[in-house]
Short mmCIF file of C-alpha atoms in Angstrom, two decimals:
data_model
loop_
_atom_site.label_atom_id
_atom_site.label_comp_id
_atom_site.label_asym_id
_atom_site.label_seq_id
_atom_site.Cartn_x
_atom_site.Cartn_y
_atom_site.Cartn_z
CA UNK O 212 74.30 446.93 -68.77
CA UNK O 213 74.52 444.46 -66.56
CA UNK O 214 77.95 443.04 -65.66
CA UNK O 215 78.80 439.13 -66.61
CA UNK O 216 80.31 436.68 -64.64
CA UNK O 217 82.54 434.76 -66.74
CA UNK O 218 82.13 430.76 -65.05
CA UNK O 219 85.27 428.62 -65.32
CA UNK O 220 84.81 425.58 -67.53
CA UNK O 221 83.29 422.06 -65.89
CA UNK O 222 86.35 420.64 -67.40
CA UNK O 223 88.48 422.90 -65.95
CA UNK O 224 87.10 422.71 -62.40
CA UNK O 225 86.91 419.31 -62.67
CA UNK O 226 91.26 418.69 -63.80
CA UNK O 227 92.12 420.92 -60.33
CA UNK O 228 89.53 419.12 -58.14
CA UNK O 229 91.28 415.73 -59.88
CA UNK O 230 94.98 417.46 -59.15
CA UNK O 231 94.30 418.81 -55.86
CA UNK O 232 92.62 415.31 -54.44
CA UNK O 233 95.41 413.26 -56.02
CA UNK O 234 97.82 415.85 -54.19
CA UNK O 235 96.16 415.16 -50.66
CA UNK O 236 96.66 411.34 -51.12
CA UNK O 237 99.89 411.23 -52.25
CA UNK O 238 100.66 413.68 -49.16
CA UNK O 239 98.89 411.18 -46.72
CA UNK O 240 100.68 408.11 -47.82
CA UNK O 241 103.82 409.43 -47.35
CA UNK O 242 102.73 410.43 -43.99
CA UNK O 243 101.40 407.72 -43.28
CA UNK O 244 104.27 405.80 -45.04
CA UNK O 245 106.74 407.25 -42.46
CA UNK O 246 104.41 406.26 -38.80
CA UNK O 247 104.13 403.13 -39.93
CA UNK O 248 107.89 402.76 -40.76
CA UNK O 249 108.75 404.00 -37.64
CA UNK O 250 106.14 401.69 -35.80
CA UNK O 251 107.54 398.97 -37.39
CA UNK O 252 111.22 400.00 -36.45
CA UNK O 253 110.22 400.75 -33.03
CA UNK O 254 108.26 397.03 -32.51
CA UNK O 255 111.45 395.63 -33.92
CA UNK O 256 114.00 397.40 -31.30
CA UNK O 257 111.39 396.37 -28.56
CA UNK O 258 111.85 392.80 -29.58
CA UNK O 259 115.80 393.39 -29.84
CA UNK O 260 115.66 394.59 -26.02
CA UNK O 261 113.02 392.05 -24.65
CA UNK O 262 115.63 389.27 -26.60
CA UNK O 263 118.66 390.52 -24.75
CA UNK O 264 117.81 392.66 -22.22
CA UNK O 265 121.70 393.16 -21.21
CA UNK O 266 122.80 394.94 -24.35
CA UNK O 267 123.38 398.65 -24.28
CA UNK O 268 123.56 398.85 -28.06
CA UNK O 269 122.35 397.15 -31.49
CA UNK O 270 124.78 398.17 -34.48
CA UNK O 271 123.38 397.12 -37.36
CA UNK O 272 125.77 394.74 -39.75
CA UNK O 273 126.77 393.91 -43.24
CA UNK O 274 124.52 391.53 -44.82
CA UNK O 275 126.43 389.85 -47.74
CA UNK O 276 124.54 390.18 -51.36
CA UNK O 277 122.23 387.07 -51.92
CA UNK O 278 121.74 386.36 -48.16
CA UNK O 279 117.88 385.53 -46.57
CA UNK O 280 118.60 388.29 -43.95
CA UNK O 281 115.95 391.20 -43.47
CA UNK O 282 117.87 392.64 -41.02
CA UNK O 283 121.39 391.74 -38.95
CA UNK O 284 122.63 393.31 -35.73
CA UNK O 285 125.27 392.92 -33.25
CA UNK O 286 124.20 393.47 -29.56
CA UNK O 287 126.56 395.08 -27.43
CA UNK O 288 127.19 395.53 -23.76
CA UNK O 289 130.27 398.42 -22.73
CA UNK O 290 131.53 397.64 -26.33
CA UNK O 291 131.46 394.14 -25.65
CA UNK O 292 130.12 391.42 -28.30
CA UNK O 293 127.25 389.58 -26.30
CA UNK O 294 125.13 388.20 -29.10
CA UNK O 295 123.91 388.32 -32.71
CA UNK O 296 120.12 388.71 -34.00
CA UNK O 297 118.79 388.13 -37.25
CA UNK O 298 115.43 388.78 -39.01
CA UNK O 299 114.03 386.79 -41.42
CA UNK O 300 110.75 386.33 -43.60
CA UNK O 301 108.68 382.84 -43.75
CA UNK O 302 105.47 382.40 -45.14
CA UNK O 303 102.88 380.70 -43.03
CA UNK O 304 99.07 379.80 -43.20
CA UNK O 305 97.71 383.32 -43.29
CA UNK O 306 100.64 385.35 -44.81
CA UNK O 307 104.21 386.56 -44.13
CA UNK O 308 105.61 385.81 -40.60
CA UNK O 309 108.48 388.02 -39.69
CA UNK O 310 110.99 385.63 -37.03
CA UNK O 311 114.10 387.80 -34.60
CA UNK O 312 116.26 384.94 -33.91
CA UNK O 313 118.55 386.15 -31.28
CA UNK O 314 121.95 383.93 -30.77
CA UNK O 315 125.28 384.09 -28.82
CA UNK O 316 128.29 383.58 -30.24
CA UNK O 317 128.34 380.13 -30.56
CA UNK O 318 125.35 380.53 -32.43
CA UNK O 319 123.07 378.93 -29.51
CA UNK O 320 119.78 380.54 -29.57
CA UNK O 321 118.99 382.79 -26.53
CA UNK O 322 115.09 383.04 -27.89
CA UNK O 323 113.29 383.96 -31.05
CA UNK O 324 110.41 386.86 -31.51
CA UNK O 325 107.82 386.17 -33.46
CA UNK O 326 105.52 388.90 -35.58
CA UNK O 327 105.44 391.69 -38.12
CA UNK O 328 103.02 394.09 -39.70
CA UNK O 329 101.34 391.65 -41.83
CA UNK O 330 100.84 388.60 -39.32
CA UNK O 331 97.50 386.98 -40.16
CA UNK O 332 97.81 383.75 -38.66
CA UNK O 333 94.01 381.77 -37.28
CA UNK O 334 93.32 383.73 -34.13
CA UNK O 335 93.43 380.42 -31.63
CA UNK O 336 95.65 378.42 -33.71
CA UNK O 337 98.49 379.78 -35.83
CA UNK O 338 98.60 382.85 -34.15
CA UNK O 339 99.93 380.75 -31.24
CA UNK O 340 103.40 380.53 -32.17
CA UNK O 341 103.63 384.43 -30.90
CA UNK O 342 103.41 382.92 -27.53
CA UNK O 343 105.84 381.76 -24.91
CA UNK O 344 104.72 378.54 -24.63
CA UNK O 345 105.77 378.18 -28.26
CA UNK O 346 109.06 380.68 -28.52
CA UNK O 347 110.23 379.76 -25.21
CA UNK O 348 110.99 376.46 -26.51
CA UNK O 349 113.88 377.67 -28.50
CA UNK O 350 115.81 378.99 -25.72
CA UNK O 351 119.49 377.29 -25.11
CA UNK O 352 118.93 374.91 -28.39
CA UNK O 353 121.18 375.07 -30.68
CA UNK O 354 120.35 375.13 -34.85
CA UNK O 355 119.17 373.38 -37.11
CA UNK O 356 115.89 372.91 -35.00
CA UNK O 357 114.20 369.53 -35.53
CA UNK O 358 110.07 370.12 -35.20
CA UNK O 359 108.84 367.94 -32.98
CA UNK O 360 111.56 366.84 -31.93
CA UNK O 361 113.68 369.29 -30.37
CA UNK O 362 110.77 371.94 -30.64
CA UNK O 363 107.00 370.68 -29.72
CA UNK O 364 104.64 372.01 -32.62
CA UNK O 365 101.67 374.82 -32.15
CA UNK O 366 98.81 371.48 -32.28
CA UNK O 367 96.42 372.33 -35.22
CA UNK O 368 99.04 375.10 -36.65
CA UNK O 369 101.74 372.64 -38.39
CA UNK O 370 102.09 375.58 -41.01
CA UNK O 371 102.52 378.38 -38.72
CA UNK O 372 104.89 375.89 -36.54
CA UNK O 373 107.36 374.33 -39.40
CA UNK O 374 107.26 378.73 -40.93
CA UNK O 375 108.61 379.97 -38.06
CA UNK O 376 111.07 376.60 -37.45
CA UNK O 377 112.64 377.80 -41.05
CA UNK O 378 113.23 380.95 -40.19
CA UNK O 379 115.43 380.24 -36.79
CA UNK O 380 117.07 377.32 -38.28
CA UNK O 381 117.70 379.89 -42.02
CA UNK O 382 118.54 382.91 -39.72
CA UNK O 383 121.18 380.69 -37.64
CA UNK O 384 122.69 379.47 -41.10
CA UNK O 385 122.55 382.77 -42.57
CA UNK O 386 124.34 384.74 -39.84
CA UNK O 387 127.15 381.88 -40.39
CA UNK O 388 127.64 382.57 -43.61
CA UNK O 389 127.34 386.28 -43.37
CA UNK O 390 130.34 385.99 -40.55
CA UNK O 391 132.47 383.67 -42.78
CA UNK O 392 132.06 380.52 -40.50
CA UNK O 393 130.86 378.17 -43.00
CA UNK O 394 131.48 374.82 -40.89
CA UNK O 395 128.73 372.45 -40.49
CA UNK O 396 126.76 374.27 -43.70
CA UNK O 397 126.10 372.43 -46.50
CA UNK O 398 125.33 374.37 -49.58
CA UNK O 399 122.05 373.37 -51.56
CA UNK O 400 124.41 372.71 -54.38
CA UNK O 401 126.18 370.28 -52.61
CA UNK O 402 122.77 368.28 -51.20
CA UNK O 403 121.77 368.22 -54.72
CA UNK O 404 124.78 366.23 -55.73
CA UNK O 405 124.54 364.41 -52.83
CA UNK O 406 121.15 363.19 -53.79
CA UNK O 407 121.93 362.57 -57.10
CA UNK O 408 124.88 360.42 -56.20
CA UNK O 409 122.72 358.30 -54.02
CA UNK O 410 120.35 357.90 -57.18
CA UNK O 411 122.76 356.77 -59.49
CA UNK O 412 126.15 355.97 -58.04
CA UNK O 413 127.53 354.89 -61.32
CA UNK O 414 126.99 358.26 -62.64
CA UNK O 415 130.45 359.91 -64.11
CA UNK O 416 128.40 363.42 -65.02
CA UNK O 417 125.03 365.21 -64.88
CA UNK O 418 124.59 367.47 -67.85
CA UNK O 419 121.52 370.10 -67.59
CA UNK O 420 119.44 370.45 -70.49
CA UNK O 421 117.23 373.60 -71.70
CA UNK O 422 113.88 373.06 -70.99
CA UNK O 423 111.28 374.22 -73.20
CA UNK O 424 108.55 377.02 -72.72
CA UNK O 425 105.97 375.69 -70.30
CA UNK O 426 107.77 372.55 -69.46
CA UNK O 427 106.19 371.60 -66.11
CA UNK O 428 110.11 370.61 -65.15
CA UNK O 429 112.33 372.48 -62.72
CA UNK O 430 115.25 370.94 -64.46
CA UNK O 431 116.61 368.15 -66.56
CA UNK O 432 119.77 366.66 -66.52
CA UNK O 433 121.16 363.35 -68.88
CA UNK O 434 123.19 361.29 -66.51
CA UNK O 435 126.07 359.83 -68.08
CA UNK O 436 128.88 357.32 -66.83
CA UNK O 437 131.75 358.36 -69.50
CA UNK O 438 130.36 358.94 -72.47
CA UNK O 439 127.62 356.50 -72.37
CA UNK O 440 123.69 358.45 -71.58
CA UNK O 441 122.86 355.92 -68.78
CA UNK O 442 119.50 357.95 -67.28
CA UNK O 443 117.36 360.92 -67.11
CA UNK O 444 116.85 362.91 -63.93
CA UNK O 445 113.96 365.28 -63.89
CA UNK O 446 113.14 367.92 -60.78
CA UNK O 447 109.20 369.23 -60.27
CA UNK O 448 108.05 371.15 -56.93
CA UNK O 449 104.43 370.29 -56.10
CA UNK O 450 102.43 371.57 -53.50
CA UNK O 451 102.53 369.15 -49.81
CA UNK O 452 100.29 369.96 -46.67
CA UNK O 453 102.87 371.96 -45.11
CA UNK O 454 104.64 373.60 -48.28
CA UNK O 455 106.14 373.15 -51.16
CA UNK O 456 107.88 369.57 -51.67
CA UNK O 457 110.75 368.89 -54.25
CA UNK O 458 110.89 365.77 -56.14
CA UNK O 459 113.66 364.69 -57.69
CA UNK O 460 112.81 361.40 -59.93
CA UNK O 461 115.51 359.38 -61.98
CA UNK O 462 113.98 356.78 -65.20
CA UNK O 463 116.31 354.78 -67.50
CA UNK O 464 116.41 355.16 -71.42
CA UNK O 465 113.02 353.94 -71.96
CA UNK O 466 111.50 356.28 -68.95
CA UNK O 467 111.47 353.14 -66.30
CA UNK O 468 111.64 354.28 -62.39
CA UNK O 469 115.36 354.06 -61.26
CA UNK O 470 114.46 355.92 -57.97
CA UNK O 471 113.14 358.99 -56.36
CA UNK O 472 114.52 361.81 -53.42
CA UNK O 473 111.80 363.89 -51.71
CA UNK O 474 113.00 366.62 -49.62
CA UNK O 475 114.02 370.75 -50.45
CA UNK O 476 115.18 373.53 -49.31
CA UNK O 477 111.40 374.88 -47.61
CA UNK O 478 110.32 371.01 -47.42
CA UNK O 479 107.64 371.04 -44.42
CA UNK O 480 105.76 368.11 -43.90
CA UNK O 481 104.37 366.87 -40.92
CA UNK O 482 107.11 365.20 -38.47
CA UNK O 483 106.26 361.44 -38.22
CA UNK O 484 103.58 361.97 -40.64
CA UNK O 485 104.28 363.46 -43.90
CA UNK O 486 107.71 363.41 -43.39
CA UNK O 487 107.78 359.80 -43.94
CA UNK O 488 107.58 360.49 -47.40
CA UNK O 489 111.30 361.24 -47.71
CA UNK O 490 111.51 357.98 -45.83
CA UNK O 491 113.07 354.62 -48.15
CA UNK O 492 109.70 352.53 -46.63
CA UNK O 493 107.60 354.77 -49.17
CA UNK O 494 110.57 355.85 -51.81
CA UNK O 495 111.31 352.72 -52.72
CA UNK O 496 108.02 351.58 -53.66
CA UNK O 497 108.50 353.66 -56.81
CA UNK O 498 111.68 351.84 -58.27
CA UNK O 499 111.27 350.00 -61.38
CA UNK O 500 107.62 350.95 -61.96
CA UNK O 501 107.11 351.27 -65.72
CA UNK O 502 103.37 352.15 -65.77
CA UNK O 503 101.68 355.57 -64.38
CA UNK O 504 102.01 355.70 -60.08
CA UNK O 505 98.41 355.63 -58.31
CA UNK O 506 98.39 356.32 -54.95
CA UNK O 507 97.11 353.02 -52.90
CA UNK O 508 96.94 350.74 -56.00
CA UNK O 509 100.90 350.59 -57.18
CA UNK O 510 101.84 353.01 -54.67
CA UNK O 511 100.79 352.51 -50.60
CA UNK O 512 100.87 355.99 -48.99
CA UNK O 513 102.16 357.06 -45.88
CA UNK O 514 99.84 356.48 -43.37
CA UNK O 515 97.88 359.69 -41.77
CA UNK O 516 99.52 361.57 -44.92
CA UNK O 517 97.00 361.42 -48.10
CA UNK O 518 98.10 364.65 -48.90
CA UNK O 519 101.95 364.68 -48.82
CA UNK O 520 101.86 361.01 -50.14
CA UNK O 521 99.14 362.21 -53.29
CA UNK O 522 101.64 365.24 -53.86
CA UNK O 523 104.81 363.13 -54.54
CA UNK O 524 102.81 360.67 -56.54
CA UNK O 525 101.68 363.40 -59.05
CA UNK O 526 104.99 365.07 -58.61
CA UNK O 527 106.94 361.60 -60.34
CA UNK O 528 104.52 361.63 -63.18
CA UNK O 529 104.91 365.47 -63.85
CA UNK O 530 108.58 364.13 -64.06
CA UNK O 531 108.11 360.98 -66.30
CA UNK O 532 105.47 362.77 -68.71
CA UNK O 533 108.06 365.79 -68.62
CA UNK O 534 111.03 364.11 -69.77
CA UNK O 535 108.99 362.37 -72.46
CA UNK O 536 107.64 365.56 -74.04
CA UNK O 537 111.12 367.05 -73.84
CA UNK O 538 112.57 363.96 -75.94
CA UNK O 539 109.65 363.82 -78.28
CA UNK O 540 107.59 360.93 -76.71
CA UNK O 541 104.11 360.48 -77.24
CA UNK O 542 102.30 360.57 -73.82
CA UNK O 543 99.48 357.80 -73.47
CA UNK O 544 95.97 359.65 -73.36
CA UNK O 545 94.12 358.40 -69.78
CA UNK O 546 91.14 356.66 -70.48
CA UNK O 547 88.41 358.70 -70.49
CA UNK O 548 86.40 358.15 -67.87
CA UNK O 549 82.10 358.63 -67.85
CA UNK O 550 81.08 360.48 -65.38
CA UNK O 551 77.02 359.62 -64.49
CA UNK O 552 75.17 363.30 -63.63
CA UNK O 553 73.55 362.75 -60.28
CA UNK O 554 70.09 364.85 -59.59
CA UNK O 555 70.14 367.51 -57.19
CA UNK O 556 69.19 366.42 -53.90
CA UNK O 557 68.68 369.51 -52.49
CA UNK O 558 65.50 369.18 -51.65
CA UNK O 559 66.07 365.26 -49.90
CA UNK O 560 68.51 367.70 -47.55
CA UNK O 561 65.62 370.46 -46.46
CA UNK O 562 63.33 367.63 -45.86
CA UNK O 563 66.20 365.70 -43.56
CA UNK O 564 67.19 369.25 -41.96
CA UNK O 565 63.22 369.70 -41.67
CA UNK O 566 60.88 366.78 -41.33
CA UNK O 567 57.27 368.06 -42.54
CA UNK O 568 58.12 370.79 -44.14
CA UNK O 569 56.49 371.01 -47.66
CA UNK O 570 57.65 374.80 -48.81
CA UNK O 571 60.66 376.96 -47.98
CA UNK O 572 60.09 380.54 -48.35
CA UNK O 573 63.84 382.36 -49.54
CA UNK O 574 63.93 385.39 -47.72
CA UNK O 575 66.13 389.11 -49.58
CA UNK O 576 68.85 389.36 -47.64
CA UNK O 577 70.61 393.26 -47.28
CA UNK O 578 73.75 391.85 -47.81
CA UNK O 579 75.82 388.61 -48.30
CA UNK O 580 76.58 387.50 -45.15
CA UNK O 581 75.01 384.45 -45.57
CA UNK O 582 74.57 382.25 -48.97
CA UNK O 583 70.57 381.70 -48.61
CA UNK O 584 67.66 381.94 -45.54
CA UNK O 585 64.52 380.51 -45.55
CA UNK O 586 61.63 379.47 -43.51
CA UNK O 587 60.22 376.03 -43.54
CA UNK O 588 56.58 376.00 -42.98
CA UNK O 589 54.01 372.97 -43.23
CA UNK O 590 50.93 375.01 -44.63
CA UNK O 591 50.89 378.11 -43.18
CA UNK O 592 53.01 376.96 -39.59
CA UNK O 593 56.64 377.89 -39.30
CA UNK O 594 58.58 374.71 -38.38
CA UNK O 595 62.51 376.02 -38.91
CA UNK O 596 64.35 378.37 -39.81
CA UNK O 597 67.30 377.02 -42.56
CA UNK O 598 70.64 378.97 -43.42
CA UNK O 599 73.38 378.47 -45.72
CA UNK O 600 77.24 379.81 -45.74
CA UNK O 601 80.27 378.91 -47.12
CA UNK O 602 83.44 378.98 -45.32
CA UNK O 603 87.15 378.14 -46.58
CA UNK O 604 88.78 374.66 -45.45
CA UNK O 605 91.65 373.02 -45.54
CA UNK O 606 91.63 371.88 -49.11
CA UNK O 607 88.22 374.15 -51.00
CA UNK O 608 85.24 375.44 -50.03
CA UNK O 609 82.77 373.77 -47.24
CA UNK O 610 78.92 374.65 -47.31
CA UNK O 611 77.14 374.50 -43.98
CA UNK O 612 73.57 374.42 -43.78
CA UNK O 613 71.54 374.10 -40.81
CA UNK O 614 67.95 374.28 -39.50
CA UNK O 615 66.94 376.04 -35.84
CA UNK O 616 63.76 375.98 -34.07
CA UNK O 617 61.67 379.22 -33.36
CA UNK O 618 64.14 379.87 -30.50
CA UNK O 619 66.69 379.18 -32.52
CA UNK O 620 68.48 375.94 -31.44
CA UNK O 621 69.92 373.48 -34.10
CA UNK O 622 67.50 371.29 -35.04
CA UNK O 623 69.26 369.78 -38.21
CA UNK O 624 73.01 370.32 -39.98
CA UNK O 625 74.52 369.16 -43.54
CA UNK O 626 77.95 369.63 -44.40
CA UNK O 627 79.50 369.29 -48.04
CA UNK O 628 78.82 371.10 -51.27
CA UNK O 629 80.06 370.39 -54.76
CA UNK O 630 83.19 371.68 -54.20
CA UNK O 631 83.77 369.49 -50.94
CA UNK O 632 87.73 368.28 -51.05
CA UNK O 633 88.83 368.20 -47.57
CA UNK O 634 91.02 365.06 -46.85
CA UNK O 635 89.41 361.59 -47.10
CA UNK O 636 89.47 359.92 -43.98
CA UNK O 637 90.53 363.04 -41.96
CA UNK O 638 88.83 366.44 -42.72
CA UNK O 639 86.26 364.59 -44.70
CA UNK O 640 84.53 363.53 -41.20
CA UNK O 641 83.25 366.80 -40.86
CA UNK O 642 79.87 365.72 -42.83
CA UNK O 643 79.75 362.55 -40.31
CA UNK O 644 76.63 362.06 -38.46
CA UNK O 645 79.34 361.08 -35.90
CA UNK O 646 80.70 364.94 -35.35
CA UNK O 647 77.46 366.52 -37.14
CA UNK O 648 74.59 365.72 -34.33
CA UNK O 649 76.79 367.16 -31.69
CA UNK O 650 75.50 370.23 -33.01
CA UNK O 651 71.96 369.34 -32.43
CA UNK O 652 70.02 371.04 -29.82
CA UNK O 653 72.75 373.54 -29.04
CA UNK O 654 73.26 377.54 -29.68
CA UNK O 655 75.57 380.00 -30.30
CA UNK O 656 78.25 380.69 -29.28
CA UNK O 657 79.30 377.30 -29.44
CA UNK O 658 82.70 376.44 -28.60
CA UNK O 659 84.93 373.88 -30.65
CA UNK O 660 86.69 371.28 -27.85
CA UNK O 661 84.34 372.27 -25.35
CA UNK O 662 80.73 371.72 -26.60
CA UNK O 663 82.16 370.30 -29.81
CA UNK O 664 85.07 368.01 -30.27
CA UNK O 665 86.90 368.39 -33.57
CA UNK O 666 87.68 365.49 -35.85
CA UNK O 667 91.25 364.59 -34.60
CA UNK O 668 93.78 365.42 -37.18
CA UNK O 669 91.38 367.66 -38.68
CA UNK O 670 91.71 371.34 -36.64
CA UNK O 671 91.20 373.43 -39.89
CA UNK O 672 88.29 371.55 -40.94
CA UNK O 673 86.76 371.60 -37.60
CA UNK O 674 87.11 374.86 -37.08
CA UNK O 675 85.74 375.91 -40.33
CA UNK O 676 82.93 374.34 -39.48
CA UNK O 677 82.28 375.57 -35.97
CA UNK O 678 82.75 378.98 -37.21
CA UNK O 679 80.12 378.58 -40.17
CA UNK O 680 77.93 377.91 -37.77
CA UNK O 681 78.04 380.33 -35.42
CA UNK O 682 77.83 382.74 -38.12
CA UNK O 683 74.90 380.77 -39.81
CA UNK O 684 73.09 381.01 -35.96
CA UNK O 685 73.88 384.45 -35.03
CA UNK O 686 72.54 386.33 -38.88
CA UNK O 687 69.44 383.84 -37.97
CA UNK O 688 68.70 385.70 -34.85
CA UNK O 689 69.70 388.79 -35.91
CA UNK O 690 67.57 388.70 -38.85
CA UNK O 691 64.09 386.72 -37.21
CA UNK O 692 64.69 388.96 -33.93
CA UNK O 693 63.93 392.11 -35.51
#
């Protein structure tokens, strides 16, 4: 008789392969857990030497509960205090920024490192405030740092810029507080009653209210001078170019404008430009309006600054239409408004992009790095080739579409889409004939301030758009040279 192999169950096999592969990973992240730790460690004490290169040791020191301090060390020289560095966290364009503020101990800034692991900031623009022309401008200053003003801005890269300008000035403040020295700080707390001081001076008391679930409020307070309610005062963050923007907005009994503060903690507007929006010229505008703000028909923005001027706008009626659901108000419906569907013109664009063509033949693409390809032909004669993308702008989506000869120079561009929303007046240039027929005649790679110029005040649209295009051109050639 023959003997039998007794096989070990599928499910069986399958449970150890399962244990044994979920073993190995969990092995190899904690390897891999620990290089990169030490990397990281290692970048960050090369950064600590480079910032003072005299110090003989870094002892790491106390950081107080609640402080905004990754890390705080003490650089050393024989035992001798020489200066203090600090590490914080900011958020720019592309991610986290991690900014080494080093400082002596006056607290005047002997330079600033600028980094991390995750640093993700537009290669050419944001990613310029790594370099000394940018950091080297903090040296000798001493905090807070005014952008543009004691420190010049990376140009296109006012994100990236104001990110790392919080972080020195936060780092500087921190360190204060962490070594006891509170002089010269003034606590949010106290700027907040500051403000609302200035808004209603005859103000005895501000008493907070609870807000109910889903309130679009930050806070509400009833002002009162005695025991008399005299006005509301209602707090919403919106979203500004540069960052979130706190709006602090003060109505009477019957929801009037007494007046407004713009400003906050990681306020980062645009110095000279959005900035202005703090500024009485624009603040003001808003007292005593009874009736819903509109930006540029009760309410003149800040010139150059749509979008921090459209932010505080809708910030103020958050606030009014907040404080009216919280007392039981009805809220006025908006007039509806019709909205006339428009044909598709897509064709009207082919036949601008490609004069004579009469069909466009979609060709499969392997994989998505473009949005659509397709030859234009006038019978059976190929007249263009036409390629779509998409790229990400300032403010949504921008589709790029353009049209090459056989040897595959621009012969016709449209930019826009549906989704189209970069700034009016700035960003929204892009799909000018003005910056759009520069493009015609030319080939990749083309270069953005050298065979293009960008729509001033516009970098991120520009660039979007350079970069579609290039990408449009070279899967063109790649695909038609096959």
């Amino acid at each position: 008789m023959a003997n039998k192999k007794k096989s070990m169950p599928a499910w069986l096999v399958l449970t150890i392969i399962t244990i044994v592969a979920a073993l190995g990973l969990s092995l190899t992240h904690l390897a891999t857990k620990d290089i990169i730790a030490k990397r990281a460690a290692d970048e960050k004490n090369q950064a600590l030497i480079a910032l003072v290169p005299d110090a003989d040791t870094f002892d790491d020191m106390e950081i107080p509960e609640g402080l905004a301090l990754d890390s705080f060390d003490a650089a050393k020289k024989d035992g001798a205090l020489l200066a203090y560095l600090a590490q914080t966290t900011v958020q720019g364009y592309g991610g986290p920024i991690e900014v080494i503020t080093a400082m002596d101990t006056e607290y005047k800034l002997l330079g600033i490192s600028v980094g991390g692991s995750d640093f993700a900031e537009t290669a050419g623009l944001g990613s310029k405030v790594q370099e000394p022309d940018f950091v080297d401008q903090y040296k000798g200053i001493v905090a807070p740092v005014k952008m543009n003003s004691d420190v010049d801005q990376v140009s296109g890269a006012t994100i990236s810029s104001n990110a790392v300008n919080k972080g020195v000035n936060s780092a500087v403040e921190n360190v204060k507080i962490a070594l006891g020295d509170t002089s010269g700080i003034v606590t949010e707390e106290e700027k907040r009653a500051n403000v609302l001081a200035a808004l209603l001076p005859e103000a005895t008391a501000f008493e907070a209210q609870e807000l109910p679930e889903g309130s679009e409020l930050d806070s509400f307070e009833i002002a009162k001078a005695g025991d008399e309610i005299i006005a509301y005062v209602a707090q919403v963050t919106v979203k500004g170019f540069a960052g979130p923007i706190e709006v602090i907005t003060a109505t009477d009994l019957d929801y009037s404008l007494i007046g407004i503060a713009v400003g906050g903690s990681d306020f980062a507007e645009t110095e000279g430009l959005g900035s202005k929006v703090m500024d009485p010229e624009f603040t003001d505008a808003f007292k005593g309006l009874a009736v819903k703000a509109e930006l540029n028909k009760n309410i003149d923005q800040v010139s150059g600054a749509t979008i921090s001027s459209q932010a505080v706008v809708d910030a103020v009626n958050k606030a009014v239409n907040g404080l009216k659901l919280v007392n039981g108000v009805e809220i006025e419906e908006a007039e509806e408004t019709t909205v006339v569907e428009e044909e598709p013109v897509v064709e009207e664009v082919k036949v601008e992009l490609v004069p004579g063509a009469d069909t466009y033949e979609e060709q499969v693409l392997a994989n998505d790095s473009l949005d659509k390809l397709e030859i234009a032909k006038t019978g059976d004669e190929i007249l263009a080739y036409v390629g779509q993308l998409t790229g990400k702008g300032f403010a949504g989506p921008i589709e790029v579409k353009i049209a090459t000869d056989k040897e595959f120079n621009i012969i016709g561009i449209e930019v826009g889409g549906e989704a189209f929303a970069e700034t009016p007046g700035l960003g929204s240039k892009v799909t000018e004939s003005e910056f759009k027929d520069q493009y015609i005649g030319l080939s990749n790679p083309i270069e953005l301030n050298k065979d293009i110029d960008q729509v001033s005040g516009a970098t991120i649209s520009s660039v979007v758009v350079n970069d579609t295009v290039n990408a449009i051109l070279e899967n063109i050639k790649a695909y038609f040279s096959v």
